[in-house]
Tab-separated table of C-alpha atoms in Angstrom:
chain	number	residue	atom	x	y	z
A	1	UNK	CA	21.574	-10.557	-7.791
A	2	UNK	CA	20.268	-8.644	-4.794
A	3	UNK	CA	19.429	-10.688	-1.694
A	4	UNK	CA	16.681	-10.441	0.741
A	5	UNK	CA	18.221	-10.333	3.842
A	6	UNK	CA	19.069	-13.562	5.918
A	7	UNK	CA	15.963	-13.803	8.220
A	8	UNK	CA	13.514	-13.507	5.460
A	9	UNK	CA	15.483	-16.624	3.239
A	10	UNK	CA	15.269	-18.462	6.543
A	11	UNK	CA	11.108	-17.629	6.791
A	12	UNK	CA	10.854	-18.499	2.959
A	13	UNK	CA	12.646	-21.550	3.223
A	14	UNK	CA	10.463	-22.771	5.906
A	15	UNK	CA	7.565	-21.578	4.472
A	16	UNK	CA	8.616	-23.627	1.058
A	17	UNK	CA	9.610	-26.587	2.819
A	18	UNK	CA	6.326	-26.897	5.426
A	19	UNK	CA	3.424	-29.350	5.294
A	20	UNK	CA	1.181	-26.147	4.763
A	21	UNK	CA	2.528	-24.356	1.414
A	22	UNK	CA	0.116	-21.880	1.586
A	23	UNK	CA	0.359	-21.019	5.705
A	24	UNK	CA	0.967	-17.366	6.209
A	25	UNK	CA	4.895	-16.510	7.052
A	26	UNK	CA	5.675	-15.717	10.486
A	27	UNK	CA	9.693	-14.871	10.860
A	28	UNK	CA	9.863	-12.150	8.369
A	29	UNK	CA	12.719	-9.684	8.985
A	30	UNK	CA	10.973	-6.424	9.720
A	31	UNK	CA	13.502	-4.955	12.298
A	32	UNK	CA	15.695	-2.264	10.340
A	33	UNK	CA	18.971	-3.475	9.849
A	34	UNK	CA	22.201	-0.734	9.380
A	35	UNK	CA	22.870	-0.303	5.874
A	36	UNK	CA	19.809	-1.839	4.519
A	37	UNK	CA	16.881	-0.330	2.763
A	38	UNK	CA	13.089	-0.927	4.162
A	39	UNK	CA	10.447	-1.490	1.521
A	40	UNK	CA	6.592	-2.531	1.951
A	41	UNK	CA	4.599	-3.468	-1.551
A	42	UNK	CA	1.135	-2.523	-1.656
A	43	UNK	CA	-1.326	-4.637	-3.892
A	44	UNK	CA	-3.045	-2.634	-5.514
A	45	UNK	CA	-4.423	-4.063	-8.960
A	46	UNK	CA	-8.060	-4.517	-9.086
A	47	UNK	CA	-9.275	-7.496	-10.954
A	48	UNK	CA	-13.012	-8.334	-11.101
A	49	UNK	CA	-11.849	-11.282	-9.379
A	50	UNK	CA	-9.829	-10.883	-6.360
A	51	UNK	CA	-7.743	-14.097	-6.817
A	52	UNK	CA	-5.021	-14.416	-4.411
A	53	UNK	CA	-1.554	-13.536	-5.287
A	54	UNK	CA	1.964	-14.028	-4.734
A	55	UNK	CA	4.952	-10.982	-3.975
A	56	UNK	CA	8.694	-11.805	-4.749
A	57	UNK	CA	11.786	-10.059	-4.309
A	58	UNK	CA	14.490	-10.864	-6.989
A	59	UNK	CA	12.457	-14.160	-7.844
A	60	UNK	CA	11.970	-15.115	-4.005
A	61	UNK	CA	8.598	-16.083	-2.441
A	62	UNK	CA	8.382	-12.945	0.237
A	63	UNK	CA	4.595	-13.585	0.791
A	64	UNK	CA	1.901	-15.628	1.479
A	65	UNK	CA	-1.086	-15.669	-0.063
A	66	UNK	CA	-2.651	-12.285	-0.478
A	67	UNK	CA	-5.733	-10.317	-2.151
A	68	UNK	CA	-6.452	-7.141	-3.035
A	69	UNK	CA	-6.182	-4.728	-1.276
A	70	UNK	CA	-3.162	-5.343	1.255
A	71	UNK	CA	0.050	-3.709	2.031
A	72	UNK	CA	3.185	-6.736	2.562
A	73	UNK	CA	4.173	-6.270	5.024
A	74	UNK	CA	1.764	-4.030	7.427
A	75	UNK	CA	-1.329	-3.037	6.943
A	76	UNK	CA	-4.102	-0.080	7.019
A	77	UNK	CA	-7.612	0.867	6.964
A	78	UNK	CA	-9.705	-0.500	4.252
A	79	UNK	CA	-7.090	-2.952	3.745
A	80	UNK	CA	-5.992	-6.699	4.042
A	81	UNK	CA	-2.906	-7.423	6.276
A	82	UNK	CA	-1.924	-6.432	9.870
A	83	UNK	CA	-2.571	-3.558	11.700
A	84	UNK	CA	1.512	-2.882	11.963
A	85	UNK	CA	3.440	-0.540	9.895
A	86	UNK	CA	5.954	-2.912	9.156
A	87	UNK	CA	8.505	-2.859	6.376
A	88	UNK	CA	10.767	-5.426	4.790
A	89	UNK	CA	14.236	-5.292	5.518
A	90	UNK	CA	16.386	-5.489	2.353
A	91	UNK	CA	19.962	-5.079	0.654
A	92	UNK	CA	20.431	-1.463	-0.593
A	93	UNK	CA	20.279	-1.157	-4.455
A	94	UNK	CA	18.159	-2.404	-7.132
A	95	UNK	CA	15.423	-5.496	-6.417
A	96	UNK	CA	12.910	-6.742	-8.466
A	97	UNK	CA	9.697	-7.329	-7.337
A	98	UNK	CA	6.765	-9.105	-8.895
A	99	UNK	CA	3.234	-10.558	-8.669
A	100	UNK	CA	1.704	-13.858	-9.625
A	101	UNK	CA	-1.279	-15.881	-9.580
A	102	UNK	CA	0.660	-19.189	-8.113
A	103	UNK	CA	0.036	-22.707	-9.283
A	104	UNK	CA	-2.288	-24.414	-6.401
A	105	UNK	CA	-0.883	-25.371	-3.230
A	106	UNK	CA	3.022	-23.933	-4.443
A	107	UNK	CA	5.552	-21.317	-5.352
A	108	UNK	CA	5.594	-21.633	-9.145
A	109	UNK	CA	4.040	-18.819	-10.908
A	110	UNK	CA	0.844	-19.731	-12.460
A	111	UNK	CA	-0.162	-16.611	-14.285
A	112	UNK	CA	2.631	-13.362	-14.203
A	113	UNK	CA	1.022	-10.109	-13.487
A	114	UNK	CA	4.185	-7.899	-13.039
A	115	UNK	CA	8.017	-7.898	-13.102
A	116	UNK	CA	9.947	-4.394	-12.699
A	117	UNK	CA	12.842	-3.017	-10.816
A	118	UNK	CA	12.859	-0.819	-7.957
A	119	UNK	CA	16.252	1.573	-8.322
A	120	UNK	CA	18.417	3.566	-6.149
A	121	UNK	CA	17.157	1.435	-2.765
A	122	UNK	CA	19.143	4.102	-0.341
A	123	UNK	CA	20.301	2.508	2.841
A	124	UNK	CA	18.914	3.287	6.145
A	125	UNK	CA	16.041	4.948	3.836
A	126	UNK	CA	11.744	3.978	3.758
A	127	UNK	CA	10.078	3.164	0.775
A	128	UNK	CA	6.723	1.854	-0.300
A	129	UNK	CA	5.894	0.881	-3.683
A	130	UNK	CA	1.793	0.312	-5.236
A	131	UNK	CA	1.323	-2.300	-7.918
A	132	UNK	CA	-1.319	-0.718	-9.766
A	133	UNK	CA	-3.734	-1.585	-12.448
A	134	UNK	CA	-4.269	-4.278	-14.420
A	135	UNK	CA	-2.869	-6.717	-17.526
A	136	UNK	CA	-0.285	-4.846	-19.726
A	137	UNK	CA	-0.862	-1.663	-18.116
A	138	UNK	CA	0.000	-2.873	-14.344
A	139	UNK	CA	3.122	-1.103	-13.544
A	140	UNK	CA	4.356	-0.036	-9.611
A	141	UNK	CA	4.878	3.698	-8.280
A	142	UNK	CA	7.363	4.037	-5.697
A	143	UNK	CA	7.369	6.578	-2.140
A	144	UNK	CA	10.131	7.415	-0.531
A	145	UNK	CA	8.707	7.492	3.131
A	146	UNK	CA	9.573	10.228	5.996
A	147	UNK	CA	9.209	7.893	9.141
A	148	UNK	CA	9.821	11.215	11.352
A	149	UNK	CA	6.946	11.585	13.779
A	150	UNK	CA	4.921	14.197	14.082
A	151	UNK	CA	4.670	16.734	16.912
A	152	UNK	CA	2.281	15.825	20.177
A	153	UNK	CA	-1.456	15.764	19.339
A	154	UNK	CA	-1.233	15.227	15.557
A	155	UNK	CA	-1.006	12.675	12.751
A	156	UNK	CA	0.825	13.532	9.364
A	157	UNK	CA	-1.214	12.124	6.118
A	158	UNK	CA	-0.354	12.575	2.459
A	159	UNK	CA	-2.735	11.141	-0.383
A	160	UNK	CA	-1.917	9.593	-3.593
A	161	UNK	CA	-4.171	9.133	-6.521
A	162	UNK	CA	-4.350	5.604	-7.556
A	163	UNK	CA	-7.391	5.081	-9.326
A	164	UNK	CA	-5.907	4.206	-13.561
A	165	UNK	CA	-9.416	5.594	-15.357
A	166	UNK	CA	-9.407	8.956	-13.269
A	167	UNK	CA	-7.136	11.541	-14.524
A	168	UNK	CA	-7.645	13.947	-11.187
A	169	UNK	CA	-9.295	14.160	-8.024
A	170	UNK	CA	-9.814	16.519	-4.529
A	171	UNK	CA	-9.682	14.512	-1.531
A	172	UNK	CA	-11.677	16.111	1.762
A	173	UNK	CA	-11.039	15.755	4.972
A	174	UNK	CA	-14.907	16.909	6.205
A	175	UNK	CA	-15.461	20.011	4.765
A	176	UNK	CA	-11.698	20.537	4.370
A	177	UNK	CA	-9.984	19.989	0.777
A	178	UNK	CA	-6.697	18.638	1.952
A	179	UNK	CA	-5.542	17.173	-1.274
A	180	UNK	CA	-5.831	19.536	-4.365
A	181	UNK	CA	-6.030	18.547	-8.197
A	182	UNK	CA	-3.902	15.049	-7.780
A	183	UNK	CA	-3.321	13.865	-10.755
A	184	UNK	CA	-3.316	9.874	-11.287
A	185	UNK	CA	0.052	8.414	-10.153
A	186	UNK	CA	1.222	11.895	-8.128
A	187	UNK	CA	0.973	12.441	-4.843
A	188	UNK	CA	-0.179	15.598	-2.400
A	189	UNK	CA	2.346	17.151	0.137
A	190	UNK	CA	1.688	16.272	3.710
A	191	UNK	CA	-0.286	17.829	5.755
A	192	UNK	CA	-1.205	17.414	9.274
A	193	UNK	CA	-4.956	16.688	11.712
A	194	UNK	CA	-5.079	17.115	15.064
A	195	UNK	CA	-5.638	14.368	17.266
A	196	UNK	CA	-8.914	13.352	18.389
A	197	UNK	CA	-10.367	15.088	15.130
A	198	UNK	CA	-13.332	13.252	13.564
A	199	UNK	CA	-14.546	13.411	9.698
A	200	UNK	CA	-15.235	10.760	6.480
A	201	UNK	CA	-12.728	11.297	3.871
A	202	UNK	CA	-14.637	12.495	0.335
A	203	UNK	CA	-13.110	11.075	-2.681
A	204	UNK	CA	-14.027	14.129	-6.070
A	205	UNK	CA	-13.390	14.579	-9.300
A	206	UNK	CA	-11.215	17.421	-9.144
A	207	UNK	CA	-12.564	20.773	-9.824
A	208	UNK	CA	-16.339	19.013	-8.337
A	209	UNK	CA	-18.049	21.316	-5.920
A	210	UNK	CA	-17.217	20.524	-2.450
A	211	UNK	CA	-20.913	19.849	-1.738
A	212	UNK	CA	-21.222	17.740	-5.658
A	213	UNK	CA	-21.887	13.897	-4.761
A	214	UNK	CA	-18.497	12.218	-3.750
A	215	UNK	CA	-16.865	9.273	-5.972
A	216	UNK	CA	-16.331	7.779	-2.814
A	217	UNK	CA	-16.589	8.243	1.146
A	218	UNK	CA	-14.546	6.432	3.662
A	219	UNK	CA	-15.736	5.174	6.360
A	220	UNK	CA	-18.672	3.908	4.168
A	221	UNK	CA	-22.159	4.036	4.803
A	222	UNK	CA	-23.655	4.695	7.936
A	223	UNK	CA	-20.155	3.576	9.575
A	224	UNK	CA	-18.774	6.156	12.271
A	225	UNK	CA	-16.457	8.805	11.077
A	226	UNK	CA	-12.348	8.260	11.624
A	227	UNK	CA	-10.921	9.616	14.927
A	228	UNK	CA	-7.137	10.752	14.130
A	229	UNK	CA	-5.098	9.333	16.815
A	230	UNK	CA	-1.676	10.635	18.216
A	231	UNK	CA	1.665	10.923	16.059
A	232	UNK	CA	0.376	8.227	13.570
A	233	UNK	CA	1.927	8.494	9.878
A	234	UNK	CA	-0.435	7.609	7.007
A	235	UNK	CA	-0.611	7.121	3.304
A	236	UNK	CA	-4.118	7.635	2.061
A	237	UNK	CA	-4.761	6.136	-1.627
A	238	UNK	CA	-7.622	5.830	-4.345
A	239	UNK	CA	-7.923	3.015	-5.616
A	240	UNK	CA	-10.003	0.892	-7.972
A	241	UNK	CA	-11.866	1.934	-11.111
A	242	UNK	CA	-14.491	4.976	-11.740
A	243	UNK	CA	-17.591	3.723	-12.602
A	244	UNK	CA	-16.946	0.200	-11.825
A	245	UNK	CA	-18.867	-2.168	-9.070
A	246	UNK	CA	-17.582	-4.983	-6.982
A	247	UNK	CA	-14.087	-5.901	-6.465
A	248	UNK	CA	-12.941	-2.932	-8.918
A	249	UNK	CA	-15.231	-0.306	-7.392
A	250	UNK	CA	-13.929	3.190	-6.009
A	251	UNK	CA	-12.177	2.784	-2.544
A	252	UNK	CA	-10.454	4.934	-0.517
A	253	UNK	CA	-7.879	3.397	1.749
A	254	UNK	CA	-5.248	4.443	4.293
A	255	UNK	CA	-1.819	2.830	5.231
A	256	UNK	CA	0.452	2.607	7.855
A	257	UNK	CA	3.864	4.037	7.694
């Protein structure tokens, strides 16, 4: 079986063994290490509920507590977690990862929500993969990540469609359509904003009318519109379900690479 690498059985260990079961781990190993792979697991499965769940790798606790929607580890906007781009630091190969609603105040899986392998982990190579929708249909889409920075006075974005009861969408930047017929589960090529830029992102159904009312808008509301900063690297995702309200409704998030 696959291993997590050293630091990150040291973390879990102490984070099994502590007074607090349910503290958030501190010591996880997200330096890249020579010859390993890098992986961050985005939660991604909307229940009405947003109980808290549990990530392993090959049957090892690699995360505390955690609700939808947040990266492990890292973070985003629109998202749980930090506001770091960090990745986990594992053998090359195949792992398994899976979800769980734990038992109160432990480890032991309460309630499994998904078990599959991740393949053909290349060493010294950037992946992220989303666990996405819900019950027997939850299944995880993995991204092979180019961690190459872009040139002075942009940020690189790509957009993947994550939303299960959707079968396309556009995604604007502003007026711009940067993200063209995405079907649910694909993913857009890059492309590139200069820095300082400012805009909401418009979530369509594809084919809508550029000026049609949007599924979504992020920022929300009446909030200010994002500012692209300098040689950042993002991921932005749908997520959530059309038509739905509360913790399933349309979202439009963006994470760190």
């Amino acid at each position: 079986m696959k291993t997590v690498h050293a630091l990150i059985i040291i973390s879990v260990i102490a984070f099994l063994f502590g007074c607090n079961k349910n503290k958030v781990v501190t010591e996880l190993d997200t330096t890249s290490v020579s010859g390993n792979t890098n992986l961050k697991i985005v939660h991604t499965s909307a229940y009405a509920v947003n109980t808290p769940v549990q990530l392993k790798v090959n049957d090892i606790r690699i995360s505390s507590n955690i609700s939808y929607c947040t990266p492990f580890p890292g973070g985003g906007l629109n998202t749980g977690g930090s506001n770091m781009p960090w990745y986990l630091s594992l053998n090359a190969g195949t792992s398994k990862i899976s979800m769980s609603f734990p038992k109160a105040g432990t480890n032991t899986d309460s309630i499994p929500l998904f078990s599959g392998n991740l393949a053909d982990l290349l060493a010294n190579t950037y992946y992220t993969t989303y666990i996405v929708d819900t019950g027997s249909n939850t299944k995880q889409y993995k991204i092979n990540e180019n961690t190459i920075l872009p040139a002075e006075g942009t940020s690189r974005f790509k957009f993947i469609h994550l939303m299960p009861n959707l079968p396309a969408v556009d995604l604007y930047w502003g007026s711009i359509k940067v993200a063209d017929n995405i079907a649910y589960g694909a993913m857009s090529k890059d492309f590139v904003l200069n820095r300082s830029d400012t805009a909401h992102w418009f979530l369509r159904v594809a084919g809508a009318s550029p000026l049609s009312t949007p599924i979504t808008i992020y920022p929300a509301g009446n909030l200010a519109p994002q500012t692209v900063p300098n040689r950042r690297l993002f991921t932005v995702f749908s997520r959530g379900y059309l038509g739905s309200t509360g913790n399933r409704l349309p979202n439009i998030s963006l994470l760190y690479n």
